[in-house]
Every structure is written in C-alpha cells, then in structure tokens.
Amino acid sequence: EATVFVKNMAMKDEMDSVWREWVPENCGISRACVAADLAPGDLVEMKITATQPEASLIRGPSHAPGSGRAAFVACSGLVWTVAFPAGKIADDSVAEQTRKALQELDSRLAKAGTDKSHVLEATVFVKDMAMKDEMDSVWREWVPENCGISRACVAADLAPGDLVEMKITAVTST
C-alpha cells in the first residue's frame, strides 16, 4: 500500500505517469494521492508498505487497468484499500460523498474477503476540516456497534471534485 503526497494536485497527472512506469505490470498497489505541505524543495513524498518477495499477495482488480493501482492488496492476514466517492456528482455534499466512499469501501472489503467489522485503522482525508463534522456523522452511522476504529482525519487537497478519500487497513475475516 502507498500514500503519495504531492506539493499540489496539479502535479498528480505527471506523478501518475511516473507511477505507472515504476509499478511492474500486473502488480497494482492500493494507493492514495493527496496534496500536502512538504519540506522546502520537495515536490513529492511517498509512504510505501512492502513485503518480503516470497510473501503471498492477493491483488484486487484495478478500476483502471494499467494504472499501477489495485482495488485492494491482501497479505499475511491484512488487507489495504482506498475508498473514494465512486459515482459522485458535482452537487454531492461531503455527507453524500462519504456515503458513496463507504459503499465503495464495503464492496472492496467484501471482494477481499472481509468486512467493516474487521477494519483496524483508517485515515480519512477531507478537502477542508470544516467538513469533518458532516463526514463524521456519516462515518459514525457506518461503523458497527462495539467496533471502534483507530482513525485519523486530515485536510488535504484531493482529486478534482472529491471532498473525501479514505485509506483503510483491515484484517481478513477468515
């Protein structure tokens, strides 16, 4: 799994191009990309989790073949995925985009053989911290009772039109 931080979202297309060259064919990685305030002179920073070469990996199908991304990656009983508001429209509120992202997350977790009751941690990126309470009300409805999730919420510049994106780590349910 990976999180790519770029100085500004205008750089995302160029970063995506380099990413596609770097990721081996048929080796999609669950990845989030957000703009962040980086160290002076830095344009991109990456946080990547890797495994030993002999480890058995399961990669979920990519929503965009050739993108170097996977719907999820599972290894050693853990699942990593990213959820975004699939099917969003321009008039969607942050609450509606959060619902759509959580529906996408439910689907990705199911494809990985797990569910929301097995989520360990989440990082929720919102376009503006003023949106946190609205996102949080939908999040609290979604989280199963007695299944508190370790979660951080940070403001970040997201892909055009996106108000929310989530990075998730879960355990397999088997």
Coordinates of C-alpha atoms in Angstrom, one line a residue:
E1 CA 0.0 0.0 0.0
A2 CA 1.1 3.5 -0.6
T3 CA 0.3 7.1 0.1
V4 CA 1.7 9.6 -2.3
F5 CA 1.9 13.2 -1.1
V6 CA 2.4 15.9 -3.9
K7 CA 3.1 19.6 -3.4
N8 CA -0.1 20.4 -5.3
M9 CA -2.7 18.4 -7.2
A10 CA -1.7 20.0 -10.5
M11 CA 1.3 17.6 -10.3
K12 CA -0.9 14.4 -10.0
D13 CA -1.0 13.6 -13.7
E14 CA 2.8 13.8 -14.0
M15 CA 3.2 11.7 -10.8
D16 CA 0.7 9.1 -12.1
S17 CA 2.7 8.8 -15.3
V18 CA 5.9 8.1 -13.4
W19 CA 4.0 5.7 -11.0
R20 CA 2.7 3.6 -14.0
E21 CA 6.3 3.2 -15.2
W22 CA 7.6 2.3 -11.8
V23 CA 4.9 -0.3 -10.8
P24 CA 5.6 -3.7 -12.5
E25 CA 2.8 -4.9 -14.9
N26 CA 0.0 -6.8 -13.1
C27 CA 1.3 -5.6 -9.7
G28 CA -1.3 -2.9 -8.8
I29 CA -0.8 -1.2 -5.4
S30 CA -3.6 0.2 -3.2
R31 CA -2.7 3.9 -3.3
A32 CA -4.0 7.3 -2.1
C33 CA -2.7 10.5 -3.5
V34 CA -3.1 13.9 -1.7
A35 CA -1.6 17.3 -1.9
A36 CA 0.3 18.3 1.3
D37 CA 2.6 20.9 2.6
L38 CA 6.0 19.3 2.1
A39 CA 9.5 20.2 3.1
P40 CA 11.1 23.1 1.2
G41 CA 12.2 22.0 -2.2
D42 CA 10.3 18.7 -2.1
L43 CA 7.6 18.1 -4.7
V44 CA 6.6 14.5 -3.8
E45 CA 6.9 12.2 -0.9
M46 CA 5.8 8.6 -0.6
K47 CA 4.9 6.3 2.2
I48 CA 5.0 2.7 1.0
T49 CA 4.5 -0.6 2.8
A50 CA 6.2 -3.6 1.2
T51 CA 6.6 -7.3 2.0
Q52 CA 9.3 -9.9 1.6
P53 CA 9.5 -11.2 -2.1
E54 CA 8.3 -14.7 -1.1
A55 CA 5.2 -13.5 0.6
S56 CA 1.9 -14.4 -1.0
L57 CA -0.1 -11.4 -2.2
I58 CA -3.6 -11.1 -3.4
R59 CA -4.4 -8.0 -5.5
G60 CA -7.9 -7.0 -6.2
P61 CA -8.9 -6.0 -9.7
S62 CA -7.9 -2.5 -10.8
H63 CA -10.7 0.0 -11.6
A64 CA -8.3 1.4 -14.3
P65 CA -6.1 -1.3 -15.9
G66 CA -2.6 -0.1 -16.5
S67 CA -2.8 2.4 -13.7
G68 CA -0.5 0.6 -11.3
R69 CA -3.2 0.5 -8.7
A70 CA -5.3 -2.3 -7.2
A71 CA -8.8 -2.2 -5.6
F72 CA -7.1 -3.9 -2.6
V73 CA -4.0 -5.7 -1.6
A74 CA -4.0 -8.6 0.9
C75 CA -1.0 -10.2 2.6
S76 CA -0.4 -12.1 5.9
G77 CA -4.0 -11.7 7.1
L78 CA -4.1 -7.9 6.4
V79 CA -6.0 -6.0 3.7
W80 CA -5.2 -2.5 2.5
T81 CA -7.5 -0.5 0.3
V82 CA -8.5 3.1 -0.6
A83 CA -12.1 4.3 -0.8
F84 CA -13.2 7.3 -2.8
P85 CA -16.7 8.6 -3.7
A86 CA -17.4 6.4 -6.7
G87 CA -20.3 7.7 -8.7
K88 CA -20.1 11.2 -7.2
I89 CA -21.8 14.1 -8.9
A90 CA -21.0 17.8 -8.7
D91 CA -23.8 18.6 -6.3
D92 CA -22.9 15.9 -3.7
S93 CA -22.4 17.2 -0.2
V94 CA -19.5 15.8 1.9
A95 CA -22.1 13.6 3.6
E96 CA -23.2 12.1 0.3
Q97 CA -19.6 11.6 -0.9
T98 CA -18.8 10.0 2.4
R99 CA -21.8 7.6 1.9
K100 CA -20.5 6.8 -1.6
A101 CA -17.0 6.2 -0.4
L102 CA -18.2 3.9 2.4
Q103 CA -20.3 1.9 -0.1
E104 CA -17.2 1.6 -2.3
L105 CA -15.2 0.5 0.8
D106 CA -17.9 -2.1 1.7
S107 CA -17.6 -3.5 -1.8
R108 CA -13.8 -3.6 -1.8
L109 CA -13.6 -5.2 1.6
A110 CA -16.1 -7.9 0.5
K111 CA -14.0 -8.6 -2.6
A112 CA -11.0 -9.0 -0.3
G113 CA -13.0 -11.5 1.9
T114 CA -13.6 -9.2 4.9
D115 CA -15.9 -6.5 6.1
K116 CA -16.2 -3.3 8.1
S117 CA -16.2 -5.1 11.4
H118 CA -12.6 -6.1 10.7
V119 CA -11.2 -2.6 10.0
L120 CA -8.2 -1.8 12.2
E121 CA -7.4 1.7 11.1
A122 CA -8.4 4.4 8.8
T123 CA -7.0 7.7 7.5
V124 CA -9.8 10.0 6.2
F125 CA -8.8 12.8 4.0
V126 CA -11.3 15.7 3.7
K127 CA -11.0 18.7 1.4
D128 CA -11.4 21.1 4.3
M129 CA -11.5 20.5 8.0
A130 CA -14.8 22.5 8.2
M131 CA -16.3 19.3 6.5
K132 CA -15.1 17.0 9.3
D133 CA -18.3 17.0 11.4
E134 CA -20.5 16.3 8.4
M135 CA -18.2 13.4 7.3
D136 CA -18.0 12.2 10.9
S137 CA -21.8 11.9 11.3
V138 CA -22.0 9.5 8.3
W139 CA -18.9 7.6 9.5
R140 CA -20.4 7.0 12.9
E141 CA -23.6 5.6 11.3
W142 CA -21.4 3.2 9.2
V143 CA -19.2 1.8 12.0
P144 CA -20.7 -1.3 13.6
E145 CA -21.5 -1.0 17.3
N146 CA -18.6 -2.1 19.5
C147 CA -16.2 -1.9 16.6
G148 CA -14.4 1.3 17.2
I149 CA -11.8 2.0 14.6
S150 CA -8.5 3.8 15.1
R151 CA -9.0 6.8 12.8
A152 CA -7.2 10.0 11.8
C153 CA -8.9 12.7 9.8
V154 CA -6.8 15.3 8.0
A155 CA -7.5 18.1 5.5
A156 CA -5.8 17.6 2.1
D157 CA -6.1 18.8 -1.5
L158 CA -7.8 15.9 -3.2
A159 CA -8.5 14.9 -6.9
P160 CA -10.8 17.4 -8.6
G161 CA -14.4 17.1 -7.3
D162 CA -13.5 14.8 -4.4
L163 CA -14.4 16.0 -0.9
V164 CA -13.3 12.8 0.9
E165 CA -11.0 9.9 0.4
M166 CA -10.1 7.1 2.8
K167 CA -7.1 4.7 3.4
I168 CA -8.0 1.6 5.2
T169 CA -6.2 -1.4 6.8
A170 CA -8.3 -4.4 7.8
V171 CA -7.8 -8.0 8.8
T172 CA -9.2 -10.8 6.8
S173 CA -12.3 -12.3 8.4
T174 CA -11.2 -15.9 7.9

